[in-house]
PDB file of C-alpha atoms in Angstrom:
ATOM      1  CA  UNK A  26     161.036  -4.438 -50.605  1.00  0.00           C
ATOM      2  CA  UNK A  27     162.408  -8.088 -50.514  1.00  0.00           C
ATOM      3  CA  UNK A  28     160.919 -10.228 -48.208  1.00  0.00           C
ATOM      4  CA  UNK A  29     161.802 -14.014 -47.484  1.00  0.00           C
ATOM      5  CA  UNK A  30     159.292 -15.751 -45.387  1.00  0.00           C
ATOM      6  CA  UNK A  31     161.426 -18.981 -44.566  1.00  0.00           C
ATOM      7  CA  UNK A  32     165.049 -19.641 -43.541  1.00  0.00           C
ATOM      8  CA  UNK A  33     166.723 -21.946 -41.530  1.00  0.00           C
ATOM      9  CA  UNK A  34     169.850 -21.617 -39.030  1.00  0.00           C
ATOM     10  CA  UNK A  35     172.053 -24.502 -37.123  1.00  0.00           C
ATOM     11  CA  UNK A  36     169.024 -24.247 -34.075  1.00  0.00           C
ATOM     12  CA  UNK A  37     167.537 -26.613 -36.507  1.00  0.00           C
ATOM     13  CA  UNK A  38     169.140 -28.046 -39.815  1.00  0.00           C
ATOM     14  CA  UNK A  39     170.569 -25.431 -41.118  1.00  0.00           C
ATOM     15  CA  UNK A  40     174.335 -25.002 -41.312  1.00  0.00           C
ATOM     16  CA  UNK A  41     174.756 -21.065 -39.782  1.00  0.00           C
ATOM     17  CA  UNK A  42     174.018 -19.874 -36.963  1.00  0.00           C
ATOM     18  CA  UNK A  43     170.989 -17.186 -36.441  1.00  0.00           C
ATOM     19  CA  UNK A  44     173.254 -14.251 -36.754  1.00  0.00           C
ATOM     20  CA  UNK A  45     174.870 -14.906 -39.602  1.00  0.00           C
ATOM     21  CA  UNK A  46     171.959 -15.917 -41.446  1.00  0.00           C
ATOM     22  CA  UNK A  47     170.548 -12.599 -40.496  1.00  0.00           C
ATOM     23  CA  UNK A  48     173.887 -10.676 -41.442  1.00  0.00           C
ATOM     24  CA  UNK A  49     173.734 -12.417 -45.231  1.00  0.00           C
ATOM     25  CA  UNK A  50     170.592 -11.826 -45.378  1.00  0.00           C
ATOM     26  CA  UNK A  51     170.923  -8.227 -45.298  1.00  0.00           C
ATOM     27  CA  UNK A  52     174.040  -8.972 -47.966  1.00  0.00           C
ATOM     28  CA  UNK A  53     171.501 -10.469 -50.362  1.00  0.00           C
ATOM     29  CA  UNK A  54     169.678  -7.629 -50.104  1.00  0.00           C
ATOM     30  CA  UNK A  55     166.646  -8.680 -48.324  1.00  0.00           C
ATOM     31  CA  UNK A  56     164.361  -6.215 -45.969  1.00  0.00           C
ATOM     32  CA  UNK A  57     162.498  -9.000 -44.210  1.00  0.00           C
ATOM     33  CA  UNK A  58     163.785 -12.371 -43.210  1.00  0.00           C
ATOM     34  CA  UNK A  59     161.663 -15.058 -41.322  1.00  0.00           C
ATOM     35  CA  UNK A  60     163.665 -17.331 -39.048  1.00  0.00           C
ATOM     36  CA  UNK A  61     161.536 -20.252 -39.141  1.00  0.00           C
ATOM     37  CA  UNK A  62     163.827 -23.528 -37.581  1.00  0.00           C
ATOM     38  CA  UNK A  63     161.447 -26.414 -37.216  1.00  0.00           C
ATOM     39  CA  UNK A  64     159.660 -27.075 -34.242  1.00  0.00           C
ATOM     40  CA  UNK A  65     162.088 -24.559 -32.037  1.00  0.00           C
ATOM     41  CA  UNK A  66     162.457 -21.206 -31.245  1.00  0.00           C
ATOM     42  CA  UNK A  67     165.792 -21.402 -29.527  1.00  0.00           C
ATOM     43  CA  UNK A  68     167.359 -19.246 -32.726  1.00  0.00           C
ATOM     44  CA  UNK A  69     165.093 -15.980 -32.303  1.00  0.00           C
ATOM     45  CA  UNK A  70     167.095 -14.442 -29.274  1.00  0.00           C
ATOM     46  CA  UNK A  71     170.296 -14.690 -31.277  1.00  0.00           C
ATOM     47  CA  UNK A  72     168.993 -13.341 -34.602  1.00  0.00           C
ATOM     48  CA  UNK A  73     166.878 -10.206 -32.936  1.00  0.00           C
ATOM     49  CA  UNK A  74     170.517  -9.245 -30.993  1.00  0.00           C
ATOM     50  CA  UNK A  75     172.328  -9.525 -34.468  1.00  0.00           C
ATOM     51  CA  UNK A  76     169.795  -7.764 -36.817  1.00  0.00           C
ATOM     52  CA  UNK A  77     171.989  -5.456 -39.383  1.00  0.00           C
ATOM     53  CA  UNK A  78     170.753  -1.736 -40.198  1.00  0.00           C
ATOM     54  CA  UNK A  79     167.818  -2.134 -42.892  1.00  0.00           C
ATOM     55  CA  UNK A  80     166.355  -5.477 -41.963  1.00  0.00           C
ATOM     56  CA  UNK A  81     163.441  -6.602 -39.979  1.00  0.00           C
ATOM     57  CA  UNK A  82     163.067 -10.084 -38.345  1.00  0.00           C
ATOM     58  CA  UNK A  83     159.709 -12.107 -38.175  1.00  0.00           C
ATOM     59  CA  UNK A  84     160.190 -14.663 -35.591  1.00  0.00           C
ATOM     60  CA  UNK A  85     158.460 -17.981 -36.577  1.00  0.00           C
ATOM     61  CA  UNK A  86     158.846 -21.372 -36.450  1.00  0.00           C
ATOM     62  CA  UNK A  87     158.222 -24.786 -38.638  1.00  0.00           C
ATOM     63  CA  UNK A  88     156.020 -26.801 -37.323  1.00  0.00           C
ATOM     64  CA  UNK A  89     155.553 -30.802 -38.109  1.00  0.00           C
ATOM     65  CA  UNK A  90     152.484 -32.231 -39.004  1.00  0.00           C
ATOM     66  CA  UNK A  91     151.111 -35.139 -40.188  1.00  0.00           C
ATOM     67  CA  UNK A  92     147.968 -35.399 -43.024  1.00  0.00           C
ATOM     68  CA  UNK A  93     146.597 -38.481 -43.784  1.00  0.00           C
ATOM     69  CA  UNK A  94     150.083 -39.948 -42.152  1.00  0.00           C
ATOM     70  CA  UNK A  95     151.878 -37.864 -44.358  1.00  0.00           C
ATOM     71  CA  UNK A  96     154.567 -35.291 -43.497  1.00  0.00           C
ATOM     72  CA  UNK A  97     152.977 -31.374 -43.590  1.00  0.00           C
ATOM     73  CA  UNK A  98     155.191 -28.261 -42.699  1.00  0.00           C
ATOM     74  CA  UNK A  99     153.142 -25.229 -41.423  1.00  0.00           C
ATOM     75  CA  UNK A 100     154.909 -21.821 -40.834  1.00  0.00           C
ATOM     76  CA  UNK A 101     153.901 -20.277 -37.594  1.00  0.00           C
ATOM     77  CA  UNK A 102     154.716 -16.537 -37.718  1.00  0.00           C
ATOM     78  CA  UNK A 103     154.716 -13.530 -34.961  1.00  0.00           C
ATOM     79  CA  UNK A 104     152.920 -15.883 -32.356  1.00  0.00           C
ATOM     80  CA  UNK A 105     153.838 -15.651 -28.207  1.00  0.00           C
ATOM     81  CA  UNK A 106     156.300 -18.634 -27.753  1.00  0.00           C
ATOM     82  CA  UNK A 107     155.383 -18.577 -23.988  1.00  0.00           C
ATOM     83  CA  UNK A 108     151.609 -19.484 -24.634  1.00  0.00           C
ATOM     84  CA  UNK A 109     151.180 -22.808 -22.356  1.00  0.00           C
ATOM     85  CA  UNK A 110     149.801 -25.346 -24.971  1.00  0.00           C
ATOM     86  CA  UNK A 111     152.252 -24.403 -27.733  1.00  0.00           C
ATOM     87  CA  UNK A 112     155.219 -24.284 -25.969  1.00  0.00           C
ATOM     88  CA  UNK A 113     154.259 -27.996 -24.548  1.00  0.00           C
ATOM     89  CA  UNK A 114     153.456 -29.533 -27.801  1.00  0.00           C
ATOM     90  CA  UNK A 115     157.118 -27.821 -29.099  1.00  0.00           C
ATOM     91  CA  UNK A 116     158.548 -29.714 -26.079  1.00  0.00           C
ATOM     92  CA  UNK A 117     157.204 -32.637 -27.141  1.00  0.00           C
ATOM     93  CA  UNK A 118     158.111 -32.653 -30.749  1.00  0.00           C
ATOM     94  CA  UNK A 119     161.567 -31.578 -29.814  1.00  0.00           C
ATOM     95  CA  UNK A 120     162.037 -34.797 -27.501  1.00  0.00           C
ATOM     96  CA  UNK A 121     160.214 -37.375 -29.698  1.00  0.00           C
ATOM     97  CA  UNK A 122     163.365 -35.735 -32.546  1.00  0.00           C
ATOM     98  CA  UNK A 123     166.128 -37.045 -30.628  1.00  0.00           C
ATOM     99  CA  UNK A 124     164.268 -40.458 -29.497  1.00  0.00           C
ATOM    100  CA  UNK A 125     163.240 -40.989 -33.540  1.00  0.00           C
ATOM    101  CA  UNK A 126     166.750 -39.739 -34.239  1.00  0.00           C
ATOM    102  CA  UNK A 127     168.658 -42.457 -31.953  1.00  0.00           C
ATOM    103  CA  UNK A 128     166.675 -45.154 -33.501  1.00  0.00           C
ATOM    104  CA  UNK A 129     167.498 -44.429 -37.160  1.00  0.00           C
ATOM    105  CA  UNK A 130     171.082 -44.461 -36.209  1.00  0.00           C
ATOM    106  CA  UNK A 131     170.454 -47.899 -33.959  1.00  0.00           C
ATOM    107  CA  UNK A 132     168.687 -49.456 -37.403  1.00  0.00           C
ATOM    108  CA  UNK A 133     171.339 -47.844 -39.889  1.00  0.00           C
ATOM    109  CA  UNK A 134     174.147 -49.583 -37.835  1.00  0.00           C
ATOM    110  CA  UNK A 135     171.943 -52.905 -38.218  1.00  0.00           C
ATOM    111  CA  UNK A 136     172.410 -52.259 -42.110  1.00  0.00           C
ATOM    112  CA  UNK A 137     176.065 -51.588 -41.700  1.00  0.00           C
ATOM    113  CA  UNK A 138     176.295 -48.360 -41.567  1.00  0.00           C
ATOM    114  CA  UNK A 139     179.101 -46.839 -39.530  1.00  0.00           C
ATOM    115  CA  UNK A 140     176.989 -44.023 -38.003  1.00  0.00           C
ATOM    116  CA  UNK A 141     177.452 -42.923 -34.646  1.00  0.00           C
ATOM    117  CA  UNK A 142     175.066 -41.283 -32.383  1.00  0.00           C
ATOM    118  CA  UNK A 143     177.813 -38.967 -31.232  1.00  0.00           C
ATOM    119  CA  UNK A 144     178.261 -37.825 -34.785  1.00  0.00           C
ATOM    120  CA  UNK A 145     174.638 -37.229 -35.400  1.00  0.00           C
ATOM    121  CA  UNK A 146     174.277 -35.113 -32.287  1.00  0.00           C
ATOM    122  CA  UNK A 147     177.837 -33.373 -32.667  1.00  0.00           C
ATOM    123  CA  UNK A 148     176.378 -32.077 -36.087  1.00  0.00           C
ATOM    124  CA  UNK A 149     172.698 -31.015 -34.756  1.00  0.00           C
ATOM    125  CA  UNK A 150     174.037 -28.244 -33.179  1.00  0.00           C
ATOM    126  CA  UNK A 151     170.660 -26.872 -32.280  1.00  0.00           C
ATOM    127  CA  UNK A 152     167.727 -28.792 -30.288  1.00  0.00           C
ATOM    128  CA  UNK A 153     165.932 -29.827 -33.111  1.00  0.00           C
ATOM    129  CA  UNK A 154     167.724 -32.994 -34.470  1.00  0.00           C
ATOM    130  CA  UNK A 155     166.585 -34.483 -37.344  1.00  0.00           C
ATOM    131  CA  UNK A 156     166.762 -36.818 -40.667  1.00  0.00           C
ATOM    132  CA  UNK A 157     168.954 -33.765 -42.371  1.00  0.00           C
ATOM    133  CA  UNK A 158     171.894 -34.331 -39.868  1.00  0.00           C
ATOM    134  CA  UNK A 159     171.340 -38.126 -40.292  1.00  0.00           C
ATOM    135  CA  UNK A 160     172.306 -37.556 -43.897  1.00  0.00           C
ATOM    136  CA  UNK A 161     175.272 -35.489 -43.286  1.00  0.00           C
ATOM    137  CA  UNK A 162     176.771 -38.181 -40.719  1.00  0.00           C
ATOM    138  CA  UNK A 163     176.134 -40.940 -43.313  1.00  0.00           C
ATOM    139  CA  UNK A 164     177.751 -38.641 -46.051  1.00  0.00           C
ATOM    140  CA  UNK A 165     180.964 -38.196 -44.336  1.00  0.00           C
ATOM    141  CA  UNK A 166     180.693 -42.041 -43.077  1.00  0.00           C
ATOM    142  CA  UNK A 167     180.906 -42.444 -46.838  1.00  0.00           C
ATOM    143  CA  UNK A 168     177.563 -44.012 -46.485  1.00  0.00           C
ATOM    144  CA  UNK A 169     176.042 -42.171 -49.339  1.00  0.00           C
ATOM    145  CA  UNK A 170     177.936 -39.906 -51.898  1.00  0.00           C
ATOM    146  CA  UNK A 171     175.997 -36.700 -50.956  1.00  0.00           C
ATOM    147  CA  UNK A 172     173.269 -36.215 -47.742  1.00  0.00           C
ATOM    148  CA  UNK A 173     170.779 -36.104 -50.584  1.00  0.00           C
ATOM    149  CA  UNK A 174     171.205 -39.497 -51.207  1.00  0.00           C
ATOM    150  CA  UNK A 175     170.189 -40.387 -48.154  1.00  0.00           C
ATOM    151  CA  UNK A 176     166.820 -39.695 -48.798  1.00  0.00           C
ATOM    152  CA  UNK A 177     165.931 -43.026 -50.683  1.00  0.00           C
ATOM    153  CA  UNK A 178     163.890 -46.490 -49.591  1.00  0.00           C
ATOM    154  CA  UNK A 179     167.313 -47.859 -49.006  1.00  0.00           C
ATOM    155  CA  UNK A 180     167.793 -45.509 -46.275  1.00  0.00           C
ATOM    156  CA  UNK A 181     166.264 -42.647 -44.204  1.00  0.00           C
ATOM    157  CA  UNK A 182     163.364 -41.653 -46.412  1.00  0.00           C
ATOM    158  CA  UNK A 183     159.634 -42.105 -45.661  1.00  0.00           C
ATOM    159  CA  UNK A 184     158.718 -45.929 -45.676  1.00  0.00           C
ATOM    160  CA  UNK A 185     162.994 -46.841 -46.201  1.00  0.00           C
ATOM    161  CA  UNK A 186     164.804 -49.386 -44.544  1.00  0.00           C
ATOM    162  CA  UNK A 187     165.877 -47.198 -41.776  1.00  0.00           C
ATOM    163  CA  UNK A 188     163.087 -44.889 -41.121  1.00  0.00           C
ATOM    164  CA  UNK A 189     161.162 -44.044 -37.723  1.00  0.00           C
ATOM    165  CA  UNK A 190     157.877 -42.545 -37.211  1.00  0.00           C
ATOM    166  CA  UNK A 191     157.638 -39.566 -34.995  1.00  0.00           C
ATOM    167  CA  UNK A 192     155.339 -37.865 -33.233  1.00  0.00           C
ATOM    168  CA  UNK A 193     153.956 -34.793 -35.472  1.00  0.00           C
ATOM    169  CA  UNK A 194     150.503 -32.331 -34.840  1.00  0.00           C
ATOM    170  CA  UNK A 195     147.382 -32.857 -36.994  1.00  0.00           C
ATOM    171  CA  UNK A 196     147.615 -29.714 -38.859  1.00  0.00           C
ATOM    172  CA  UNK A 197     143.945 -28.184 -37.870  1.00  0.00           C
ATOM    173  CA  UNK A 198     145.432 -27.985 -34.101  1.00  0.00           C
ATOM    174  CA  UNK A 199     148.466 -26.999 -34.884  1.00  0.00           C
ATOM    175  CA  UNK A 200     146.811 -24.114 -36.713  1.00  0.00           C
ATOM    176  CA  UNK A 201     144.476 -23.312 -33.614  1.00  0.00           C
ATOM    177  CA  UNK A 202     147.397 -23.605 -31.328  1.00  0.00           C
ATOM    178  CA  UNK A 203     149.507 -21.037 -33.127  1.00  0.00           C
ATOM    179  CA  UNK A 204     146.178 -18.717 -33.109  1.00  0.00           C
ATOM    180  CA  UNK A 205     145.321 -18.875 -29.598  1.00  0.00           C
ATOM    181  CA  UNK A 206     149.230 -17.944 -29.055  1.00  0.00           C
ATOM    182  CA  UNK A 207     148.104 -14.764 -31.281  1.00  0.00           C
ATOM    183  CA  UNK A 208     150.282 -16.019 -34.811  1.00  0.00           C
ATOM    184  CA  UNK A 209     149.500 -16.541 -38.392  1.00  0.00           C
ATOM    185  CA  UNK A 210     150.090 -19.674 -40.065  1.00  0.00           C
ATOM    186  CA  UNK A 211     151.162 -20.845 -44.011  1.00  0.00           C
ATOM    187  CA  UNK A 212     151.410 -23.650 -45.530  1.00  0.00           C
ATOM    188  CA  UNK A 213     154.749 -24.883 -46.052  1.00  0.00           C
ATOM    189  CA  UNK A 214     155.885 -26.201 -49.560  1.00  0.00           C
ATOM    190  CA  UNK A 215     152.685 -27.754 -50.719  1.00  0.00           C
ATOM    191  CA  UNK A 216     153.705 -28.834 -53.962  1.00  0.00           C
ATOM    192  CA  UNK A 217     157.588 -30.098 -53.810  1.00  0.00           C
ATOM    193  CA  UNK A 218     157.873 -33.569 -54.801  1.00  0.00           C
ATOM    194  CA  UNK A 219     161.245 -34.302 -53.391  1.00  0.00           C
ATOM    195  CA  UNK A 220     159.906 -35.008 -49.875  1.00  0.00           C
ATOM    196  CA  UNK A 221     156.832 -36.066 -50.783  1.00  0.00           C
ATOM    197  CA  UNK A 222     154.998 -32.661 -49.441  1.00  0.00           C
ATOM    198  CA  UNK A 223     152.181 -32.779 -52.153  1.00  0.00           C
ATOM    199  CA  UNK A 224     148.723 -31.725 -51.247  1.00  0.00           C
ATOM    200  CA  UNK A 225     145.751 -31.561 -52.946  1.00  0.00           C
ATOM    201  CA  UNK A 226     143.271 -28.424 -53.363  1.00  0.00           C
ATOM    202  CA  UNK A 227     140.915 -30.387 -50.696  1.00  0.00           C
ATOM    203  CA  UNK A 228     143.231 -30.632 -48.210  1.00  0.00           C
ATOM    204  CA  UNK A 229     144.354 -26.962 -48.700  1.00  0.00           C
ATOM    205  CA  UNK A 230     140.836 -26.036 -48.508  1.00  0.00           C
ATOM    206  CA  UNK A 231     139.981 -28.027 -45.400  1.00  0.00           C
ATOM    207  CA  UNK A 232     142.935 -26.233 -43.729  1.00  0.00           C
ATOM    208  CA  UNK A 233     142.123 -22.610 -44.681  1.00  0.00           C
ATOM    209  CA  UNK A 234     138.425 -23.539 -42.974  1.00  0.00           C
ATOM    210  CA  UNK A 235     140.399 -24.347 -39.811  1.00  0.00           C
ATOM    211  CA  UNK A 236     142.010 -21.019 -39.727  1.00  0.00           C
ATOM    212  CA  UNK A 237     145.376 -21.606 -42.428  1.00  0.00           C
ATOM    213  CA  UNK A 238     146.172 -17.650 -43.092  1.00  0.00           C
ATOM    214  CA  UNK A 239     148.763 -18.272 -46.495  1.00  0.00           C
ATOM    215  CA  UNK A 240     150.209 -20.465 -48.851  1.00  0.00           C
ATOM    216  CA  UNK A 241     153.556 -20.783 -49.572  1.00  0.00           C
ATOM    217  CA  UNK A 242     153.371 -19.863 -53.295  1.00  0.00           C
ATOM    218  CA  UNK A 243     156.897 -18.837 -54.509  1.00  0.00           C
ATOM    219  CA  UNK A 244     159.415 -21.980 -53.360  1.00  0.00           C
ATOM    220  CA  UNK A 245     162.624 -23.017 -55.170  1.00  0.00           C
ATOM    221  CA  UNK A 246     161.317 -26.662 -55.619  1.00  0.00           C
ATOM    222  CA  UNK A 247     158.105 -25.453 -57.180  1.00  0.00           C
ATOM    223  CA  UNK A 248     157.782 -25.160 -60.463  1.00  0.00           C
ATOM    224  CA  UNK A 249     156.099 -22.093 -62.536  1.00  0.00           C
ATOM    225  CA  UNK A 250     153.238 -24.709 -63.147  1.00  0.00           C
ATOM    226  CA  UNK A 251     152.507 -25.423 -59.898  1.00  0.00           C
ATOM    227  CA  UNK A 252     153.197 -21.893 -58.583  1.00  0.00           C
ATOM    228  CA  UNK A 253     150.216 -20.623 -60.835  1.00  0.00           C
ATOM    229  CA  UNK A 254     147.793 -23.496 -59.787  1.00  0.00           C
ATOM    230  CA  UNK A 255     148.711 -22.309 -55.819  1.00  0.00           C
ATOM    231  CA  UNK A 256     148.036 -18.646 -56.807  1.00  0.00           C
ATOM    232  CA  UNK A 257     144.941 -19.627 -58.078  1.00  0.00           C
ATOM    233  CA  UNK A 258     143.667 -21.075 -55.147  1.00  0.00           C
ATOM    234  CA  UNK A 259     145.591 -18.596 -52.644  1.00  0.00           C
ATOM    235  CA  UNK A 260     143.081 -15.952 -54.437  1.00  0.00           C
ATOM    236  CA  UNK A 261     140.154 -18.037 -54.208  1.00  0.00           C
ATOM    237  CA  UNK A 262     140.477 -19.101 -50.899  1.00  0.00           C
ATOM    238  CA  UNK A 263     141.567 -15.607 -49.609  1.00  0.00           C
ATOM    239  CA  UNK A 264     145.004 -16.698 -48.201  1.00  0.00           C
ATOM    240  CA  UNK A 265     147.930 -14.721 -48.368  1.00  0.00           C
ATOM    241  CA  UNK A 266     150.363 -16.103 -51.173  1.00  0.00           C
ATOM    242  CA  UNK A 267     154.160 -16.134 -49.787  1.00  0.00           C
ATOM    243  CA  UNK A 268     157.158 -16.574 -51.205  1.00  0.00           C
ATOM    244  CA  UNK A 269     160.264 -17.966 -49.853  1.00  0.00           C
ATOM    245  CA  UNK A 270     164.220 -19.348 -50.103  1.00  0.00           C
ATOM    246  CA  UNK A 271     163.566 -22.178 -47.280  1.00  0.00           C
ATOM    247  CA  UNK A 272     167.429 -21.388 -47.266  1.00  0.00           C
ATOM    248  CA  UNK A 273     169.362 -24.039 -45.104  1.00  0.00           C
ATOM    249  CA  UNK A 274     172.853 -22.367 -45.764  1.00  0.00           C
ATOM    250  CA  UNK A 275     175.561 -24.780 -47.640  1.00  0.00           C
ATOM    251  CA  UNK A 276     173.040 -27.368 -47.900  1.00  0.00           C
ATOM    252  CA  UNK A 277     170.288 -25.563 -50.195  1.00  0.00           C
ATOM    253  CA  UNK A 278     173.517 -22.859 -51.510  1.00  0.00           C
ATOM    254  CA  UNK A 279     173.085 -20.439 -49.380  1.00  0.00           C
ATOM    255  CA  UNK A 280     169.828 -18.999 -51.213  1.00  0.00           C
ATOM    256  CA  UNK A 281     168.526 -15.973 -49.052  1.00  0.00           C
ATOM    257  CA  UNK A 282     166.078 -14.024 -50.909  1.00  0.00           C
ATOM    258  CA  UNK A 283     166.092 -16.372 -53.630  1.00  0.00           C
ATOM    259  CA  UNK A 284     162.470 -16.375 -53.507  1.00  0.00           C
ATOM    260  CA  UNK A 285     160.226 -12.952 -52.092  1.00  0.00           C
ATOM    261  CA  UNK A 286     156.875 -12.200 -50.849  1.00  0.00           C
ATOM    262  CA  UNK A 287     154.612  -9.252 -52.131  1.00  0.00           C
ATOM    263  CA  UNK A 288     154.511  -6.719 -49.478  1.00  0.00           C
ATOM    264  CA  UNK A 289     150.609  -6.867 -49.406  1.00  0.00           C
ATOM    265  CA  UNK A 290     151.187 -10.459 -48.728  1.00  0.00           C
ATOM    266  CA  UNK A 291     153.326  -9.703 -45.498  1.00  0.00           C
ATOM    267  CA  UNK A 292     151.412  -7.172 -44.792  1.00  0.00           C
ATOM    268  CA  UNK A 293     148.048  -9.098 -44.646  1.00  0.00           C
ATOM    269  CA  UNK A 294     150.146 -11.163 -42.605  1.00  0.00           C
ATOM    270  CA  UNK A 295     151.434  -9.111 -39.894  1.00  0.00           C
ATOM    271  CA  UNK A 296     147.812  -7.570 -39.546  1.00  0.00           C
ATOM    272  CA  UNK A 297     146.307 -10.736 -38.504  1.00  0.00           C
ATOM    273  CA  UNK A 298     148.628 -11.493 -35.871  1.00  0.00           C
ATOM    274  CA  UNK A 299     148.563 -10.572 -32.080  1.00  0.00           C
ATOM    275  CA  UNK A 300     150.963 -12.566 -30.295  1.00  0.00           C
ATOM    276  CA  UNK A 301     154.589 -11.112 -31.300  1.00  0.00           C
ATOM    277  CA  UNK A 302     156.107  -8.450 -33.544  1.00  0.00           C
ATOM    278  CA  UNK A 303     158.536  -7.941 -36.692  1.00  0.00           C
ATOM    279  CA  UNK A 304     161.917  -6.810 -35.284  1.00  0.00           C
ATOM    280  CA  UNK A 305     163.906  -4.066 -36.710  1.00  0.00           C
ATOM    281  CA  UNK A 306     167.344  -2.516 -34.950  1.00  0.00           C
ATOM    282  CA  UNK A 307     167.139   1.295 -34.123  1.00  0.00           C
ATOM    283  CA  UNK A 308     163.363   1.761 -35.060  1.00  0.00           C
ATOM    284  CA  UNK A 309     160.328   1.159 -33.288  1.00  0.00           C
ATOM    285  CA  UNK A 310     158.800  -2.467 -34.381  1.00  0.00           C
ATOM    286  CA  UNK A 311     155.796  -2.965 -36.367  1.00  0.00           C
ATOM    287  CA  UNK A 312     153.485  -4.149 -34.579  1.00  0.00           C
ATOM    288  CA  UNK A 313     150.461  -6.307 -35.289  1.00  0.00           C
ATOM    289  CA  UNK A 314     147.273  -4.822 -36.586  1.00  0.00           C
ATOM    290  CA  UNK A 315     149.223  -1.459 -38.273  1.00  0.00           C
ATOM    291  CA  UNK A 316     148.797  -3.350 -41.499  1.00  0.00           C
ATOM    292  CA  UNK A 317     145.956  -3.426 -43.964  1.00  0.00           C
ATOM    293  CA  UNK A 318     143.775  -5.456 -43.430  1.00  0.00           C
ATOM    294  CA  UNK A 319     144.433  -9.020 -44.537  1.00  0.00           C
ATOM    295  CA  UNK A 320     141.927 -10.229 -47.543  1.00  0.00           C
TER     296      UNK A 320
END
């Protein structure tokens, strides 16, 4: 069974919409995909209608957070998007997006950038803009040589010359939130560098006290060294060790199932959850608690 517990369509950054990142999913060969655009779940209708023979959906969602005013991704997973609180806070996030987004553009200009607005918001498809479709507009500006480059102190990165704070959850209620809505959440990515999404053991810990159900083990920009030290302390802190292609379409290669999750994993997964189900077409959905029971 191949399972890939992160993957992003054009609702967020990604370049595809949900249905076709479900239909090459099922080309890769994957069993499970997890649709998980950040801070929206505007692409879960579209990917549950388009769901090939042989593959189940997890509906999810990336959430931003900030640590210590850093950047932190969680993964909410199989949680009831019409709970009150987390529905609000999604709002919010989703709004503060575009008003960050318009003022990178307004301070790129001021560096001589010829970015438009119109350009930015042409290429976020989705309601979830962000710094990724920043970077495209300034690549085909001929800005930058690639969006990657982008992502410096010159420009859009954290602390560069045309950065803008946004509003982002403290992880610890962004973990409750997604619990009280009945979901399951993982830390995203907690050891890529490019980004700057490094944590340390004590911050991992202090988040698995507050309810953190996984780690996101298994992650193209983690290396086998850091991969062990995670599945170390996955075990020791009884989390749930995922892996995942955090596949963005032509911008990360179009990597579905790249990176898997042990069924035990999912399973633990989908057995602590309450709020929503996995999705399969022509069979009757798995639904929460059917699962061992998560370790």
């Amino acid at each position: 069974m191949r399972i890939d517990l992160h993957s992003h369509s054009d609702a967020s950054d990604g370049t595809r919409p949900p249905s076709e990142v479900v239909r090459r999913a099922r080309a890769n060969g994957v069993d499970v995909i997890a649709l998980t655009d950040h801070d929206t779940v505007a692409g879960w209708d579209e990917a549950a209608a388009a769901l090939p023979d042989g593959l189940t959906l997890v509906p999810g969602v990336e959430l931003s957070c900030k640590q210590d005013g850093r950047s932190l991704h969680l993964l909410g997973y199989l949680f009831d998007p019409s709970e009150p609180a987390l529905a609000a806070e999604l709002a919010r996030i989703r709004d503060d997006r575009v008003i960050r987004a318009r003022t990178m553009v307004e301070r790129l200009r001021a560096l001589g950038a010829d970015v438009t607005w119109e350009r930015v918001r042409a290429l976020a498809r989705g309601e979830a803009v962000g710094r990724p479709h920043i970077a495209r507009a300034m690549a085909e500006a001929g800005v930058v040589a690639s969006p990657d480059e982008a992502f410096t102190r010159d420009w859009i990165a954290e602390g560069g010359r045309a950065h803008a704070d946004r509003y982002a959850l403290d992880p610890a209620r962004a973990i409750r939130l997604v619990r009280a809505a009945g979901g399951v959440c993982v830390l995203a990515h907690p050891r890529t560098r490019r980004g700057g999404y490094v944590f340390s053991d004590e911050v991992i810990a202090g988040l698995a006290a507050a309810g953190l159900a996984g780690i996101e083990v298994d992650h193209p920009d983690q290396d086998a060294g850091e991969r062990a030290a995670l599945r170390g302390l996955a075990r020791d802190l009884g989390l749930a060790a995922t892996g995942s292609s955090d596949d963005h379409g032509v911008l990360t290669g179009d990597r579905l199932g790249a990176e898997t999750t042990a069924p035990d994993a999912y399973a633990a997964l989908v057995a602590a959850s309450t709020g929503s189900a996995p999705v399969s077409p022509g069979a009757e959905a798995v639904r929460p608690g059917t699962a061992p029971e998560a370790r």
